[in-house]
CSV table of C-alpha atoms and ligand atoms in Angstrom, one decimal:
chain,number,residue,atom,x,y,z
A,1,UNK,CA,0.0,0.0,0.0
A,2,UNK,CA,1.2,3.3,-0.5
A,3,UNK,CA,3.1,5.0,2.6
A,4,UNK,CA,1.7,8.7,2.0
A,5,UNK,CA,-1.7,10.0,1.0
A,6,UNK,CA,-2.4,10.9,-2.8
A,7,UNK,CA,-4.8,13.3,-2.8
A,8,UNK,CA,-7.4,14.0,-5.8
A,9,UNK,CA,-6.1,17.0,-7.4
A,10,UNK,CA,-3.5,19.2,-7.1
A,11,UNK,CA,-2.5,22.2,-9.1
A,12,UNK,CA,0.0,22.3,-11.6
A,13,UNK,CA,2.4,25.4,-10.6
A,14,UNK,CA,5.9,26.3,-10.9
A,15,UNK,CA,8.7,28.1,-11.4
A,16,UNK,CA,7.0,29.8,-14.2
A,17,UNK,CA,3.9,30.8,-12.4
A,18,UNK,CA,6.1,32.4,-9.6
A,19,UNK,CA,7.8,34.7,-12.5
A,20,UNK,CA,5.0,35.3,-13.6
A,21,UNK,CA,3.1,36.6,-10.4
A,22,UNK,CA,6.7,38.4,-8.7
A,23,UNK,CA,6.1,40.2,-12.1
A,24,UNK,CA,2.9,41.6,-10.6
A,25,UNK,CA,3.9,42.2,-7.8
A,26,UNK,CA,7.1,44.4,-8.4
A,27,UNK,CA,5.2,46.4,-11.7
A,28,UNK,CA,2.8,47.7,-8.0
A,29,UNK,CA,-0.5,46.9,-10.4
A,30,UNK,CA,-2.2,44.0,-8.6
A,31,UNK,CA,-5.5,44.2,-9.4
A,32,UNK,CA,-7.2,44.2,-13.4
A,33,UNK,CA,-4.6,45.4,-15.9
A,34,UNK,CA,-2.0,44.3,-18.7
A,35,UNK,CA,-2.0,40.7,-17.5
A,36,UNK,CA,-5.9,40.0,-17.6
A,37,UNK,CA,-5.7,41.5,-20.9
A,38,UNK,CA,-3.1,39.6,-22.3
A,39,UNK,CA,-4.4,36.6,-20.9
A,40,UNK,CA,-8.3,37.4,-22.5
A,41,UNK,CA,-6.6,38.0,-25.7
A,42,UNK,CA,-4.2,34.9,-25.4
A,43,UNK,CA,-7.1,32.7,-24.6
A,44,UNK,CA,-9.3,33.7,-27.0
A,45,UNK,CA,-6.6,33.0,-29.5
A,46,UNK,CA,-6.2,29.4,-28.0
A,47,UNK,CA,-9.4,28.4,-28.1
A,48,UNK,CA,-10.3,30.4,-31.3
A,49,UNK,CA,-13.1,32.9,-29.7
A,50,UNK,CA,-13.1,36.3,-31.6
A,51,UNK,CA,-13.9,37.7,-27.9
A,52,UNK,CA,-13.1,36.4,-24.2
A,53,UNK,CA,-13.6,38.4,-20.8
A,54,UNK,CA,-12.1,37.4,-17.9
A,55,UNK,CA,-14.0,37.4,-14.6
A,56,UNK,CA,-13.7,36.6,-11.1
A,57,UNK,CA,-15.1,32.5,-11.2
A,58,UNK,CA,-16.4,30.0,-13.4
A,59,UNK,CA,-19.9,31.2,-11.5
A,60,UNK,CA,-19.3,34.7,-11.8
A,61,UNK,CA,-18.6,33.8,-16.1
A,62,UNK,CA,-22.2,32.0,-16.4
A,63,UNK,CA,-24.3,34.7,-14.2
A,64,UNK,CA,-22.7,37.7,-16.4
A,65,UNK,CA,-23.9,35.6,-19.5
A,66,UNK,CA,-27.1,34.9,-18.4
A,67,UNK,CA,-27.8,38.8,-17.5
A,68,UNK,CA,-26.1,39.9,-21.1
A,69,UNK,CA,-28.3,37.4,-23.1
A,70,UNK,CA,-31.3,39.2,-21.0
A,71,UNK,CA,-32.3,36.3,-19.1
A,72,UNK,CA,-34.2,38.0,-15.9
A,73,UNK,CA,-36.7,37.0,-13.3
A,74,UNK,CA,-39.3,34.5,-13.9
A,75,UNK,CA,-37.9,33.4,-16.9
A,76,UNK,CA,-36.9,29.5,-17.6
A,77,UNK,CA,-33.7,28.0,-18.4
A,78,UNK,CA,-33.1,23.9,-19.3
A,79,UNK,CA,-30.2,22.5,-17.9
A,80,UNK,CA,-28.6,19.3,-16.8
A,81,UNK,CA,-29.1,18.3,-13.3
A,82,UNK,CA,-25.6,16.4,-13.8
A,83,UNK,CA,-23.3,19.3,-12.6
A,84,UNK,CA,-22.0,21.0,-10.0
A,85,UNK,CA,-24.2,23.7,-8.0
A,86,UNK,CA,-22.5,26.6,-10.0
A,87,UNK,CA,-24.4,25.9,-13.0
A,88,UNK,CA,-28.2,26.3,-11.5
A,89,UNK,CA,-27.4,28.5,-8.7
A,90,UNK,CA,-26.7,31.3,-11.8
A,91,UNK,CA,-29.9,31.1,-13.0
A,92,UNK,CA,-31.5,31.8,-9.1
A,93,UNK,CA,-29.1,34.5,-8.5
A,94,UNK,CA,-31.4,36.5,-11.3
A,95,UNK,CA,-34.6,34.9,-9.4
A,96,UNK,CA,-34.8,32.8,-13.0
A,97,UNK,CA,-35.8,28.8,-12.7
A,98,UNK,CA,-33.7,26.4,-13.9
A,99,UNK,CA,-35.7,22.9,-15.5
A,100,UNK,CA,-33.7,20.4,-15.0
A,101,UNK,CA,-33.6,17.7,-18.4
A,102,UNK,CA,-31.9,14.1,-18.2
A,103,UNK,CA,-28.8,13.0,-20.1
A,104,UNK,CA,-27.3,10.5,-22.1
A,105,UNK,CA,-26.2,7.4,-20.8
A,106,UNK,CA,-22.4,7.0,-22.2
A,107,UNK,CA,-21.4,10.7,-21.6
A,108,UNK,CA,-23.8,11.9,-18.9
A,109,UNK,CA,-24.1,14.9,-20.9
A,110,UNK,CA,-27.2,16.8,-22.1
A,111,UNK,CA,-30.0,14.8,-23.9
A,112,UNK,CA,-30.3,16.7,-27.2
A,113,UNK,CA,-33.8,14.4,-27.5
A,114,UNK,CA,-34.7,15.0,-23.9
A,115,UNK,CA,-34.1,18.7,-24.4
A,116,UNK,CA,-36.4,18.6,-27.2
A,117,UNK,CA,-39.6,17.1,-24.9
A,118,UNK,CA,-38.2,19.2,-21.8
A,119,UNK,CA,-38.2,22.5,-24.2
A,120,UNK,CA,-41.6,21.4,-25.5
A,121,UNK,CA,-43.4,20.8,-22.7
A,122,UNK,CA,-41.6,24.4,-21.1
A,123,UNK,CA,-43.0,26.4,-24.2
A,124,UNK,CA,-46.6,25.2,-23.4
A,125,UNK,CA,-46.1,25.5,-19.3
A,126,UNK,CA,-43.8,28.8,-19.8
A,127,UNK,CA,-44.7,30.7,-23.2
A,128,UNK,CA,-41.9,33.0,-23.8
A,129,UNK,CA,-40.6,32.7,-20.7
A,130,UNK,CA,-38.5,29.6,-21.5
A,131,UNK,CA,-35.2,32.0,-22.9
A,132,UNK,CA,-32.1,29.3,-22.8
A,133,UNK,CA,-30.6,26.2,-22.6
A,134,UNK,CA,-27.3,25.6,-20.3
A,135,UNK,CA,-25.4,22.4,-21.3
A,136,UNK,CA,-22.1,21.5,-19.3
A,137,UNK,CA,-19.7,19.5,-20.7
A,138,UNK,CA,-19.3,17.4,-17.7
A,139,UNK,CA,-15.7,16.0,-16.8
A,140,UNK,CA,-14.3,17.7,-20.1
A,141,UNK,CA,-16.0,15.5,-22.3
A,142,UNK,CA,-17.6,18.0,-25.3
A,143,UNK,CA,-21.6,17.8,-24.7
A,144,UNK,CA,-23.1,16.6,-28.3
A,145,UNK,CA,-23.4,20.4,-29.6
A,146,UNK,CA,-24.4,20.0,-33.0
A,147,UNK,CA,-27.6,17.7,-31.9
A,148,UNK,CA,-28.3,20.5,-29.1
A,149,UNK,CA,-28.0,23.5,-30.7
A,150,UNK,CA,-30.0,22.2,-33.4
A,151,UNK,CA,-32.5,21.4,-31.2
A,152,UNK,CA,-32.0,25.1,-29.5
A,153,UNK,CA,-32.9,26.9,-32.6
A,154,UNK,CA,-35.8,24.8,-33.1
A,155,UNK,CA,-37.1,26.2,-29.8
A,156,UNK,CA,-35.4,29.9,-30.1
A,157,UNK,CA,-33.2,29.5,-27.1
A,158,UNK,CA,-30.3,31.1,-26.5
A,159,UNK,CA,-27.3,28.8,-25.9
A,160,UNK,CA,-25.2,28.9,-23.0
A,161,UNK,CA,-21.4,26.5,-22.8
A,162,UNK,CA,-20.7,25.5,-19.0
A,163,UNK,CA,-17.4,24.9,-19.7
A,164,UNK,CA,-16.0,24.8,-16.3
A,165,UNK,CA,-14.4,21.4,-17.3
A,166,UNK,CA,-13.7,22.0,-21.0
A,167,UNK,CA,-10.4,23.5,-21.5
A,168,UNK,CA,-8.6,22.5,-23.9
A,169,UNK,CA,-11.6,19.8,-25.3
A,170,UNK,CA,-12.1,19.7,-29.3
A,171,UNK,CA,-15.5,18.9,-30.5
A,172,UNK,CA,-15.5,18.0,-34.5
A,173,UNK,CA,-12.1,19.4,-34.6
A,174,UNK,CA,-13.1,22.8,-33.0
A,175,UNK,CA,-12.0,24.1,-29.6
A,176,UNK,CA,-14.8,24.1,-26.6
A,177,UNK,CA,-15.4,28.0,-26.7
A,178,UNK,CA,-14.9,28.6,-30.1
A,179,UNK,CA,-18.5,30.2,-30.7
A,180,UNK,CA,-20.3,26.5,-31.1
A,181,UNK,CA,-23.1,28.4,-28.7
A,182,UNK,CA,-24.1,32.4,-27.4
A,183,UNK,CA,-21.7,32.2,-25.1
A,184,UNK,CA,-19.1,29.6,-23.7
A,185,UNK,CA,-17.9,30.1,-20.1
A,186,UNK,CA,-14.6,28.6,-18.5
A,187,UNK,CA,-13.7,28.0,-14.5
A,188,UNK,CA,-9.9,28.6,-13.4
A,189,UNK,CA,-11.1,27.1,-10.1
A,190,UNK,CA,-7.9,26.0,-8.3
A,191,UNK,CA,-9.1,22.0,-8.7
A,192,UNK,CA,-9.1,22.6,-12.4
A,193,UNK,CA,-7.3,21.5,-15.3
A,194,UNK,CA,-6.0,25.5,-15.9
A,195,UNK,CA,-6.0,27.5,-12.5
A,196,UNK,CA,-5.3,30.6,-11.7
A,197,UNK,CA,-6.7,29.8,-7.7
A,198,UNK,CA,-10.2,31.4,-8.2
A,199,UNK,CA,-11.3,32.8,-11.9
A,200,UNK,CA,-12.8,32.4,-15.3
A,201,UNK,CA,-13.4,33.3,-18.7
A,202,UNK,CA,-16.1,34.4,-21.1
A,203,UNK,CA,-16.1,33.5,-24.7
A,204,UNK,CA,-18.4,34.7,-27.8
A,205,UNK,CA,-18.3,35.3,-30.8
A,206,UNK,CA,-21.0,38.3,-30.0
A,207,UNK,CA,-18.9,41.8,-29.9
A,208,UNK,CA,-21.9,43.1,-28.0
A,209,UNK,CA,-22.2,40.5,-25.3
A,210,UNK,CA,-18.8,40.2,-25.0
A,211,UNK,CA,-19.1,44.2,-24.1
A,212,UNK,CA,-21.6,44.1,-22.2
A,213,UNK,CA,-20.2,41.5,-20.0
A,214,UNK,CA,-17.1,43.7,-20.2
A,215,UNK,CA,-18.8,46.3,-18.3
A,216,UNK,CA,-21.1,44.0,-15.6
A,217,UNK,CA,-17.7,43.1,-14.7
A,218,UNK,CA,-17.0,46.1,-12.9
A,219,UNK,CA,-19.7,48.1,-11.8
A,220,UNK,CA,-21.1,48.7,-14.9
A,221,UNK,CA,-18.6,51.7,-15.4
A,222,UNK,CA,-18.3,52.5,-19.1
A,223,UNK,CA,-13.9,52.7,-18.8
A,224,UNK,CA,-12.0,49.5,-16.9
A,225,UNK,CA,-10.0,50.3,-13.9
A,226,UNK,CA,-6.8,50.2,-15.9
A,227,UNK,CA,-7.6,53.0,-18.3
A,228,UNK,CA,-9.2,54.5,-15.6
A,229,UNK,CA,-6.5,54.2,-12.5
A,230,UNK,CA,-3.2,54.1,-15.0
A,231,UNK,CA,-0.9,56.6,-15.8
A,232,UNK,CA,-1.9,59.5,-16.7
A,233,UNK,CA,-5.3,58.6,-17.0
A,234,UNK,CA,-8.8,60.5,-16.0
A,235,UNK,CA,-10.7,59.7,-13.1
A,236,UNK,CA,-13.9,59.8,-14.7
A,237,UNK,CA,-16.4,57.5,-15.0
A,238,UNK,CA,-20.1,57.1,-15.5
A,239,UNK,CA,-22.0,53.8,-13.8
A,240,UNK,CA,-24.4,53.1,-17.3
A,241,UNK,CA,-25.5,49.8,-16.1
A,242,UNK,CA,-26.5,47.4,-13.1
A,243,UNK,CA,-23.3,46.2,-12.7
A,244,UNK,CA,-21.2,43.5,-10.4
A,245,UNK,CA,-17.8,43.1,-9.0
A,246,UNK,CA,-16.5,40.0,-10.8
A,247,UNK,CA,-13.4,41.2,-12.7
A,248,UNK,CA,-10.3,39.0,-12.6
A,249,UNK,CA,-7.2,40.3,-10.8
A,250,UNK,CA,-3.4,40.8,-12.5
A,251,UNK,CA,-2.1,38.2,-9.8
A,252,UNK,CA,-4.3,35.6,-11.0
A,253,UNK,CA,-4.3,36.6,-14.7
A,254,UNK,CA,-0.8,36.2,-14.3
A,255,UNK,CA,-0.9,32.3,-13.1
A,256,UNK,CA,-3.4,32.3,-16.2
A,257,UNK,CA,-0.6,32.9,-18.5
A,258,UNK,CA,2.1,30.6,-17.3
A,259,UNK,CA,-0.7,27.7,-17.2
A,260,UNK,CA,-1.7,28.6,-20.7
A,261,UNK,CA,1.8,28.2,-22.0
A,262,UNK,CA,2.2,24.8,-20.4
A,263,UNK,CA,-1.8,23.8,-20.9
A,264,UNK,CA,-0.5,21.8,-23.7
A,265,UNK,CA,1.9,19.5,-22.2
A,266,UNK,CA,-0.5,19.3,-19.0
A,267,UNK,CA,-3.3,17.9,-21.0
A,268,UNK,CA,-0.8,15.5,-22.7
A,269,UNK,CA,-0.4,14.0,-19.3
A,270,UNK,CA,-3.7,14.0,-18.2
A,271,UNK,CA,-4.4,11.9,-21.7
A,272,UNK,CA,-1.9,9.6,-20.7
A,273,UNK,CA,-3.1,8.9,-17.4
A,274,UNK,CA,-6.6,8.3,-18.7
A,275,UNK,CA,-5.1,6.4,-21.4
A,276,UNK,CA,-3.7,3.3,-18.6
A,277,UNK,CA,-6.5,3.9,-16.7
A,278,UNK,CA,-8.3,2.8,-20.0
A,279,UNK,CA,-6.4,-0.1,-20.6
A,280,UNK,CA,-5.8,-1.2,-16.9
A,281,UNK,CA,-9.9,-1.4,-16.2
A,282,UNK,CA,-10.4,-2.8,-19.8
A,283,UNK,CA,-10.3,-6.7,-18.6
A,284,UNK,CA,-12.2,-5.7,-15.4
A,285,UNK,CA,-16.0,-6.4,-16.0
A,286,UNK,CA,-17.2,-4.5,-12.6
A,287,UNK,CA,-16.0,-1.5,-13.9
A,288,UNK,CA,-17.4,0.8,-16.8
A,289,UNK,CA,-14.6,3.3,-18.0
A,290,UNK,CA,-15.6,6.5,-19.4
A,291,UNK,CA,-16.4,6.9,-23.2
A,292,UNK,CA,-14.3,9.2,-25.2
A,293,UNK,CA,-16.6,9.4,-28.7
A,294,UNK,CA,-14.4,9.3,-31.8
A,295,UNK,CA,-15.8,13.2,-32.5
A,296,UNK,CA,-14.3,14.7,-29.6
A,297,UNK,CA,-11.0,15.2,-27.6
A,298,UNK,CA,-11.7,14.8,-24.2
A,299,UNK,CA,-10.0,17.5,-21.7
A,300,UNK,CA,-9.8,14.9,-18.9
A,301,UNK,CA,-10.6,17.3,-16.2
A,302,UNK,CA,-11.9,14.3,-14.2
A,303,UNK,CA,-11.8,10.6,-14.8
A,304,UNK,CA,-15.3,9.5,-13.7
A,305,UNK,CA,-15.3,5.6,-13.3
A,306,UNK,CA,-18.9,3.4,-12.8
A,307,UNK,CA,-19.0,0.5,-10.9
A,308,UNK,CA,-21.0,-2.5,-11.8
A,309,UNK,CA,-22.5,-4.6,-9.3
A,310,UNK,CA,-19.1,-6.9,-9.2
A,311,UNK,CA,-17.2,-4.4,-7.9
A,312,UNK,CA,-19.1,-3.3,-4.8
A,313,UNK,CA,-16.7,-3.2,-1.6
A,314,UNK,CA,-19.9,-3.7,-0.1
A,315,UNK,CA,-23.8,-4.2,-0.1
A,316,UNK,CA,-26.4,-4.6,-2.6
A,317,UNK,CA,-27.3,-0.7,-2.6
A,318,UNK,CA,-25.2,1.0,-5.3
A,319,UNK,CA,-25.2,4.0,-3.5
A,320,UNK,CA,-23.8,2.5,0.0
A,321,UNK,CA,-21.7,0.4,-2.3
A,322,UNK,CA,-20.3,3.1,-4.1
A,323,UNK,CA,-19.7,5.1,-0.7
A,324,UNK,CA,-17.9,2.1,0.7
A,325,UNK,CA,-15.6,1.7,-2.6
A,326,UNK,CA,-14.3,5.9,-1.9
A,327,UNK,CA,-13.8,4.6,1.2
A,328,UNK,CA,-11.8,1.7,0.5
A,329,UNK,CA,-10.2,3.5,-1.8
A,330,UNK,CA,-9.0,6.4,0.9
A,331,UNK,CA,-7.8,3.5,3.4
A,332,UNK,CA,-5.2,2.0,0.9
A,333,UNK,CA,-4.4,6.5,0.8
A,334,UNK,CA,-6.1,7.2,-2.8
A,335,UNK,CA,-8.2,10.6,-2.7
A,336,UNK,CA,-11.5,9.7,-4.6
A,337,UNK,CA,-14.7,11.8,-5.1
A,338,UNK,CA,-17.6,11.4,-6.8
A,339,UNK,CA,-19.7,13.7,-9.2
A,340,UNK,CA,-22.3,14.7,-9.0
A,341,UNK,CA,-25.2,14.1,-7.0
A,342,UNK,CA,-27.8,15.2,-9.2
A,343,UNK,CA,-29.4,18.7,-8.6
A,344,UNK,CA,-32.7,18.2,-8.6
A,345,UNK,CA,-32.0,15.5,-5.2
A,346,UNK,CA,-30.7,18.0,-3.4
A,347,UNK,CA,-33.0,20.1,-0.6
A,348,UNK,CA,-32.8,23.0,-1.7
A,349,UNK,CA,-34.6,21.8,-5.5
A,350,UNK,CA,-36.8,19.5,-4.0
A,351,UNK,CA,-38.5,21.9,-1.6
A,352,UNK,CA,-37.9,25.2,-3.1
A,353,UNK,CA,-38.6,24.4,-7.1
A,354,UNK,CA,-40.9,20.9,-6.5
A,355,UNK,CA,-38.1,18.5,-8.2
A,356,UNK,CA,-38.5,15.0,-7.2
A,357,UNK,CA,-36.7,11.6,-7.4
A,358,UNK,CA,-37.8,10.5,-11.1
A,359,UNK,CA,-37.9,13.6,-12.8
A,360,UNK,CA,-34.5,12.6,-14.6
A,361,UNK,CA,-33.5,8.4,-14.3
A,362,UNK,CA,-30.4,8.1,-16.0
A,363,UNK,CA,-28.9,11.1,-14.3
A,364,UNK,CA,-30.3,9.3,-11.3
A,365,UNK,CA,-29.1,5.9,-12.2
A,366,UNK,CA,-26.0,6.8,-13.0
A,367,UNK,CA,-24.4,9.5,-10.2
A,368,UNK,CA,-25.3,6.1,-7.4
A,369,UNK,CA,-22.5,3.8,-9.3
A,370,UNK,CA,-20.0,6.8,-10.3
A,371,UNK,CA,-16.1,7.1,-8.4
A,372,UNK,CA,-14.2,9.9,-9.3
A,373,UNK,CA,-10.1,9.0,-9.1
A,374,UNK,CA,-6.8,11.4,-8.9
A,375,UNK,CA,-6.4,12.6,-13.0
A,376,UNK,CA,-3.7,15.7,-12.8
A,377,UNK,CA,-0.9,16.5,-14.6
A,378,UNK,CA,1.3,16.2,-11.5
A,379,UNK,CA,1.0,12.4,-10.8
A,380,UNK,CA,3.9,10.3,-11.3
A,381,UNK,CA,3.6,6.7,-12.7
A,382,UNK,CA,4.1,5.7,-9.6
A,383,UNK,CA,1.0,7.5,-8.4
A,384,UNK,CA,-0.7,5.8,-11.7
A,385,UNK,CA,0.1,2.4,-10.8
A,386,UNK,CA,-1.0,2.6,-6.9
A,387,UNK,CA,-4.3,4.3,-8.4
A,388,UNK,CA,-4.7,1.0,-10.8
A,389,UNK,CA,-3.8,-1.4,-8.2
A,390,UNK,CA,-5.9,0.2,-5.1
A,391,UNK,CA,-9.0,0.2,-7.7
A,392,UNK,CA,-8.5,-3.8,-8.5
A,393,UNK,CA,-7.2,-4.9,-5.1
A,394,UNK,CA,-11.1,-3.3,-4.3
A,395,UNK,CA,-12.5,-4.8,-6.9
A,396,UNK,CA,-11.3,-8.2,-6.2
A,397,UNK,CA,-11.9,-7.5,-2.3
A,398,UNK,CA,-7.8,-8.0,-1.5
A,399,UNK,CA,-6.8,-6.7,1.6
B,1,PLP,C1,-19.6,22.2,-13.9
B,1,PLP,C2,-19.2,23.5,-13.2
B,1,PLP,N1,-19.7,24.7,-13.5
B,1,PLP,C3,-19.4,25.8,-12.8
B,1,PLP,C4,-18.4,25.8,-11.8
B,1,PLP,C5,-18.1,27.0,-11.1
B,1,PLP,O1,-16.8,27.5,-11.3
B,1,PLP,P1,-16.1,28.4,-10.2
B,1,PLP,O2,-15.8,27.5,-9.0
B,1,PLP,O3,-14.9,28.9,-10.9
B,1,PLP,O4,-17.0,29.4,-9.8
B,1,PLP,C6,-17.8,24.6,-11.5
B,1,PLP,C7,-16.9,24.6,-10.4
B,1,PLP,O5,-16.2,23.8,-10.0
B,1,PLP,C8,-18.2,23.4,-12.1
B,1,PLP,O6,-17.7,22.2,-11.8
């Protein structure tokens, strides 16, 4: 067993990130400036956006899109109850209600076909309430874009990427936030794939979203602080909007760019892991990898692993049975998780917005059997193979 603790995830961050930030710190400009503008313009050129803003959090990216597409109260957004709070509590923040639609089996992604009942039935219930669709492309596997945006138009909803997982995913050869939807929205969260400790990005190929969001940023001041606070500048302003206070900081812009330089070679790793993971669980019939379809590059933010009934460290419950395998797991020291208990289960949408337990089954099916395990670019193969050997030594109930 291994002597010291693994943990899930760790950040990626080095010599070049310290640089990066002294840099900051010595040019006596800390907050938004030079570096989040270099590092909007740098990302948009990475992931092929004609605009990108950068804001405070992944959360902070997918409010500000919500309130520049117009969505406002009482209105009705679809979205997957397979994601992480972030993605519905965006839509309450603007006392909006999010509908929450089932997904697909392999990818746990939207349902472009339950979309299309869910957006149905919302038109009858809703009228022209029902404004947009939120699909997240859960783990950093590209949600099936062309079906739902298709399915969008059909219904005149405005499209909205959660692509808090995404970066640097490829769907049909085309970079998650290229413009595939309204608006595509990133998380630097400092669990993530690309961190710069809390932050996010905004991407659209809208000039006048991308403005507005510009502006909600900070205040809704019509001049950024830069302009505003640099040399030489004027101190005046004029407040033209309801604004917010979500802009993203030089210090953490400045992580942004180092991790963007090396967010190459860190996904490379994170492919190989996921690539022996793949081919150590292949022979293993308790365990169901996840997919990787042939029309995608997957960003392998997280490696989400289902068990089958073989592989239960304990009870006939696949819940308890998962719970008991994360457990197992953490006693030989592997850091596991698991994502995500559905949305609609939890309290808060159950007595607040009247979900209940059927409203979507495979999401429901499928969270009970799921086991998150330790994908980052910083394991060594020696982390790998205690990962791969904890997993079967549970699966085959070793000690
Ligand atoms: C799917 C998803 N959406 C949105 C967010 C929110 O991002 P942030 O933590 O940067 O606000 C997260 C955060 O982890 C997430 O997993």
């Amino acid at each position: 067993m291994r002597a010291t603790f693994l943990p899930f995830a760790r950040p990626d961050v080095g010599a070049d990130e310290l640089d990066e930030v002294r840099e900051v710190l010595e040019s006596g400009w800390l907050t938004t400036g030079p570096k989040a503008a270099r590092f909007e313009s740098e990302f948009a050129a990475r992931v092929g956006a004609p605009h990108a803003v950068a804001v405070a959090s992944g959360t902070a990216a997918l409010h500000l899109a919500l309130v520049a597409l117009g969505v406002g109260r009482d209105d009705v957004v679809l979205t997957t109850p397979y994601t992480f709070a972030a993605t519905a509590e965006a839509v309450r923040y603007l006392d909006a209600r999010p509908l929450f639609v089932d997904v697909e089996p392999d990818t746990l992604n939207l349902s472009p076909a339950a979309l299309d009942d869910a957006a149905a039935r919302a038109r009858r219930v809703h009228g022209d309430r029902l404004r947009a669709v939120i699909a997240v492309h859960l783990a950093g596997h590209p949600c099936d874009m062309d079906g739902l945006t298709a399915v969008a138009g059909r219904h005149g909803l405005a499209v909205v990427e959660d692509a808090a997982h995404a970066f640097p995913a490829t769907y049909r050869g085309r970079p998650v936030g290229t413009a595939e939807a309204s608006v595509a929205c990133f998380s630097f969260y400092a669990t993530k794939a690309l961190t710069t400790g809390e932050g996010g990005m905004i991407t659209t190929a809208d000039a006048a979203v991308a403005e507005r969001c510009r502006m909600l940023t900070l205040h809704g001041i019509d001049r950024d602080v830069w302009r505003r606070g640099g040399s030489r500048a004027s101190w005046r302003y004029e407040v033209v909007a309801p604004g917010y206070k979500a802009n993203l900081p030089d210090l953490a812009a400045a992580l942004g760019l180092a991790q963007l330089r090396r967010a190459d070679l860190m996904w490379k790793r994170r492919s190989q892991i996921a690539a022996r993971y793949a081919e150590a669980f292949a022979a293993e019939a308790a365990l169901d990898p996840p997919v990787a379809r042939p029309d995608v590059e997957h960003a392998w933010q997280l490696y989400l692993l289902r068990l089958r009934a073989g592989a239960r460290a304990g009870g006939s419950d696949p819940e308890q049975a998962r719970d008991a395998f994360v457990e197992a797991l953490a006693r030989r020291n592997i850091g596991a998780s698991v994502h995500f208990k559905p949305l609609h289960l939890h309290r808060y949408y159950r007595e607040r917005h009247g979900c209940r337990p059927g409203d979507c089954p495979v999401a429901e099916r499928e969270w009970r059997r799921e086991v998150s395990l330790p994908l980052y670019s910083r394991m060594t193969d020696s982390d790998v193979r205690d990962v791969i050997r904890a997993v079967g030594d549970v699966v085959h109930g070793r000690a």
